[in-house]
Each structure stands twice: as structure tokens, then as C-alpha cells.
Amino acid sequence: MNNLRGQVAVVTGAAQGLGYAIAKAFVAEGMKVALLDIRGDILQEVAAEFTRLGGDVLPITVDLSDAADTQAAIDTVLAQYGTPRVLIHNAALLITRSMLEITLEQWQKEINIILQAAFILSKAVWKPMIDAGGGSIVYLSSGSGYKGFVEEVAYNPGKHGIEGLMKCLALEGQEFNIAVNCATPGAPINTPMSDSNYTEAQKKTWVDPALLAPAFVFLAQQDAAGLTSNRVAARANGTWDAIDLL
């Protein structure tokens, strides 16, 4: 496995929830961390916190539903930090609507944040990772990546889509020493996105996202010679289970 100290990581959705926990774990590993999120005010507070912890971080406010904004954000990372060793695409949007209720604009926004952003970010770092001798890309999936749920008319196909993209890129990445995996929370987690979609009774079963962060450190250390083409379920006790999808 690869030493992460001094390496560059990109984490989307880094201002809160699981993205925050992953980014904080990378800071603890001594990585330079680009923090991408649409909530600029919260992101600046997070960046200040990580800096106080001794971290080297680059906060970038970005609307991942917008292709040009997404491209500009990753271009900034490449210009200021150089080639990322790790890309974690954690950001997502869940609009619970039935087929009768959802609008095309809502559908496109969800798909863009989940799937289009995954493509743009991965495309931007792919050649630099090849030139650097490898890297690790991780997409956040969920049960929606392999099962169907009502009122997830956009979220379901978005998560299925990133699992498909992962399988394709894992094959292409083998030649270039790039690991590509998906990760799913192995337990319900306490995040702002979940908070708006579940009952108080359901929330009592949630776990702290920080308990899942060790699995992402492990995935960040991978290259094509290690774990790739897997859906990894991150457990609350710091362990994980992997399913090879190729």
C-alpha cells in the first residue's frame, strides 16, 4: 500500500457529513487536501479548523451540477497542488420525488452532481495520474447503486451510473496502475442530506461518519496492484467488506 503523507487528495462534499470525516482523516495522514463543496461559508470554517490541526488544505466553492464550474474547480486543484494521488467523489443530492412529481430540471441536477461530476473530475485527473504512475479514485455509492427504491427517480440511476463508470475505469486503469472503487456506508450515517429524508426513530440508529473514515484511508492507499473494481462497505468499527464487481 502507498504512503499518503505529502500526497494530494480531492474530496467533494467536504464541508459536512462523510466528506468532512474523510477529509479530516486525510489531513491526519499528512495529505494535502482540496476541499470541494457548494457551501462556501461552512467550507471556510472547515478549512480553518483543518489548518489549526496542521493541515495543508485548499477550499474551493463549487457547484458540481454545473459542468464548467466543476471543470474550473479541478483545474484549480491541478494548478495549485499538482497531480492528485486520490480522488474521492462523495458529493450527492437526494430529491425524493416520484415519477409523477419530479421535473426534468430536478432530475438533471441530481444526475449532474452524482454522475456528470464523477466523469468530469475523473477525466481531469486521469492523464496526470497516468503520468505520475498511478492513483486511486473512489466514488460514493449506496444501496441505491444496486437496488431500486421508490421516489429515487434520479438518485437511483445516478448511483447505478457511478458503479458502471467505476467498472469501466477499473478495467482501463489496470494498465496505468490506477485503482477505481466504489464505497458504500455499511451502516446508516448521520449526515445533513440524510437528516432531511428520515424520521427521528430512524435517526437513532445512525453512526458517526468518522467511524467509517478508516476505510477511505485504506482505499486511498490502493493502486491497480491492490484493491480495484470493488464495492467496499465501510463498517462503523473501522473494518470493511469488499465485493469484486468485475
XYZ file of C-alpha atoms in Angstrom:
246
model
C 0.000 0.000 0.000
C 1.085 3.549 -0.715
C 2.270 6.147 1.794
C -0.155 9.082 1.734
C 1.967 11.679 3.539
C 2.600 14.683 1.310
C 0.286 13.349 -1.394
C -2.701 15.277 -2.782
C -6.326 14.283 -2.224
C -9.506 15.779 -3.660
C -12.698 15.322 -1.634
C -16.090 16.543 -2.845
C -18.851 17.320 -0.391
C -16.126 18.066 2.143
C -17.934 20.682 4.234
C -20.123 18.298 6.225
C -21.006 14.692 6.903
C -18.977 11.845 5.463
C -16.946 14.102 3.161
C -15.816 16.143 6.158
C -14.859 12.965 8.038
C -12.890 11.618 5.070
C -11.070 14.906 4.540
C -10.198 15.135 8.238
C -8.789 11.603 8.142
C -6.636 12.552 5.148
C -5.363 15.633 6.987
C -4.376 13.342 9.863
C -2.432 11.222 7.346
C -0.416 14.288 6.316
C -2.032 14.719 2.905
C -2.645 17.965 1.069
C -6.429 18.058 0.741
C -8.522 20.004 -1.763
C -11.935 20.556 -0.189
C -14.765 20.955 -2.714
C -18.287 21.946 -1.689
C -21.091 24.297 -2.682
C -21.451 25.659 0.873
C -18.642 28.178 0.840
C -19.233 29.650 4.291
C -19.130 26.266 6.023
C -16.206 25.203 3.838
C -14.116 28.148 5.011
C -14.800 27.207 8.642
C -13.761 23.622 7.934
C -10.599 24.794 6.170
C -9.715 26.977 9.157
C -10.278 24.039 11.516
C -8.069 21.731 9.464
C -5.375 24.400 9.223
C -5.351 24.702 13.017
C -4.777 20.942 13.092
C -1.671 21.441 10.963
C -3.312 20.553 7.672
C -2.463 21.866 4.218
C -5.893 22.392 2.642
C -7.338 24.157 -0.382
C -11.038 25.092 -0.032
C -12.873 25.536 -3.343
C -16.509 26.563 -3.518
C -18.074 24.789 -6.495
C -21.469 23.917 -7.917
C -20.966 20.338 -9.073
C -24.226 20.408 -11.007
C -22.551 22.868 -13.391
C -20.036 21.320 -15.792
C -17.965 24.467 -16.307
C -17.774 25.184 -12.572
C -16.732 21.598 -11.885
C -14.006 21.750 -14.527
C -12.756 25.086 -13.176
C -12.546 23.646 -9.654
C -10.437 20.652 -10.627
C -8.270 22.872 -12.850
C -7.582 24.997 -9.759
C -6.525 21.901 -7.835
C -4.153 20.830 -10.604
C -2.684 24.328 -10.879
C -2.143 24.872 -7.147
C -1.478 21.373 -5.830
C -0.398 19.354 -8.843
C -1.498 15.793 -9.541
C -3.863 14.222 -7.009
C -2.927 10.825 -5.662
C -6.564 10.381 -4.568
C -9.981 11.497 -5.818
C -12.991 10.903 -3.581
C -16.306 11.860 -5.179
C -18.616 11.909 -2.192
C -20.986 14.766 -3.041
C -24.570 13.914 -3.936
C -28.087 15.294 -3.915
C -31.210 13.332 -2.987
C -34.533 14.805 -4.078
C -37.266 12.369 -3.081
C -39.850 12.627 -5.838
C -41.967 10.101 -7.691
C -42.015 9.929 -11.483
C -45.245 11.946 -11.416
C -43.677 14.676 -9.291
C -40.076 15.126 -10.419
C -39.183 17.764 -13.001
C -36.564 17.452 -15.716
C -34.540 20.204 -14.039
C -34.518 18.325 -10.710
C -33.604 15.064 -12.445
C -30.747 16.672 -14.356
C -29.370 18.410 -11.259
C -29.146 15.140 -9.318
C -27.615 13.249 -12.227
C -25.119 16.048 -12.836
C -23.896 16.146 -9.237
C -23.653 12.378 -8.873
C -22.592 11.149 -12.315
C -21.561 14.041 -14.548
C -19.252 15.440 -11.859
C -17.711 11.989 -11.373
C -16.884 11.890 -15.077
C -15.511 15.443 -15.283
C -13.330 15.092 -12.194
C -12.045 11.658 -13.215
C -11.356 12.787 -16.773
C -9.350 15.750 -15.480
C -7.111 13.681 -13.182
C -6.808 10.569 -15.386
C -3.862 11.646 -17.564
C -1.998 13.322 -14.674
C -2.406 10.134 -12.623
C -1.084 8.079 -15.541
C 1.941 10.370 -15.838
C 2.514 10.132 -12.067
C 2.487 6.332 -12.120
C -0.941 5.664 -10.626
C -3.566 6.756 -8.173
C -6.846 5.902 -6.511
C -10.368 7.030 -7.411
C -13.338 6.311 -5.150
C -16.995 7.048 -5.846
C -19.564 7.078 -3.061
C -22.313 4.620 -3.823
C -25.080 3.220 -1.623
C -27.807 0.607 -1.687
C -29.247 2.750 -4.483
C -26.293 1.712 -6.628
C -27.538 -1.860 -6.921
C -31.159 -1.862 -5.704
C -34.258 0.112 -6.594
C -36.146 2.483 -4.301
C -39.355 4.429 -4.762
C -39.097 8.203 -5.143
C -35.441 7.973 -6.205
C -36.093 8.551 -9.894
C -32.781 10.403 -10.319
C -30.727 9.243 -7.328
C -31.130 5.551 -8.223
C -29.882 5.845 -11.820
C -27.161 8.259 -10.697
C -25.734 5.768 -8.209
C -26.136 2.883 -10.668
C -24.274 5.069 -13.155
C -21.223 5.665 -10.978
C -20.966 1.931 -10.311
C -20.953 1.383 -14.069
C -18.352 4.097 -14.559
C -16.245 2.523 -11.828
C -16.301 -0.891 -13.526
C -15.230 0.610 -16.847
C -12.447 2.759 -15.406
C -11.186 -0.046 -13.177
C -10.535 -2.074 -16.327
C -8.907 0.836 -18.149
C -6.918 1.791 -15.060
C -5.228 -1.589 -14.668
C -2.772 -0.705 -17.418
C -1.872 2.558 -15.692
C -1.792 1.464 -12.035
C -4.959 3.390 -11.154
C -7.356 1.769 -8.681
C -11.035 2.640 -9.087
C -13.567 1.546 -6.475
C -16.975 2.394 -5.085
C -17.659 2.667 -1.378
C -20.945 2.396 0.456
C -21.682 3.182 4.095
C -22.039 -0.152 5.853
C -24.421 1.472 8.326
C -26.788 4.456 8.257
C -24.755 7.587 8.929
C -25.584 10.979 10.386
C -25.266 13.457 7.512
C -27.139 16.644 6.580
C -28.501 15.002 3.414
C -29.902 12.064 5.368
C -31.267 14.343 8.069
C -33.887 15.778 5.744
C -35.162 12.424 4.496
C -35.602 10.209 7.570
C -37.680 10.093 10.733
C -36.416 10.690 14.258
C -36.842 6.982 15.031
C -34.638 6.045 12.071
C -32.001 8.610 13.061
C -31.467 6.867 16.396
C -29.738 4.013 14.525
C -27.235 6.270 12.769
C -23.487 6.234 13.385
C -20.848 8.953 13.311
C -19.323 9.260 9.793
C -15.866 9.474 11.402
C -16.167 5.777 12.235
C -16.260 4.979 8.513
C -13.270 7.145 7.555
C -10.580 4.431 8.054
C -11.997 2.515 5.092
C -11.382 5.527 2.858
C -7.802 5.859 4.062
C -7.352 2.206 3.088
C -8.896 2.799 -0.346
C -6.732 5.885 -0.865
C -3.637 3.713 -0.420
C -4.627 1.360 -3.231
C -3.430 1.156 -6.797
C -4.207 -1.335 -9.558
C -1.958 -3.943 -7.938
C -4.131 -3.810 -4.825
C -7.878 -3.465 -4.407
C -9.698 -2.255 -7.521
C -13.091 -2.774 -9.211
C -14.721 -3.369 -5.830
C -17.758 -2.119 -3.967
C -16.473 -1.631 -0.426
C -18.883 -1.452 2.508
C -17.320 0.721 5.214
C -18.231 -0.517 8.700
C -18.654 1.532 11.862
C -15.961 -0.451 13.696
C -13.257 0.643 11.256
C -13.428 -2.511 9.123
C -14.789 -3.020 5.617
C -16.061 -5.707 3.282
C -15.212 -5.768 -0.423
C -17.121 -7.284 -3.339
C -15.262 -7.616 -6.644
C -17.641 -6.416 -9.360
C -15.622 -7.481 -12.416
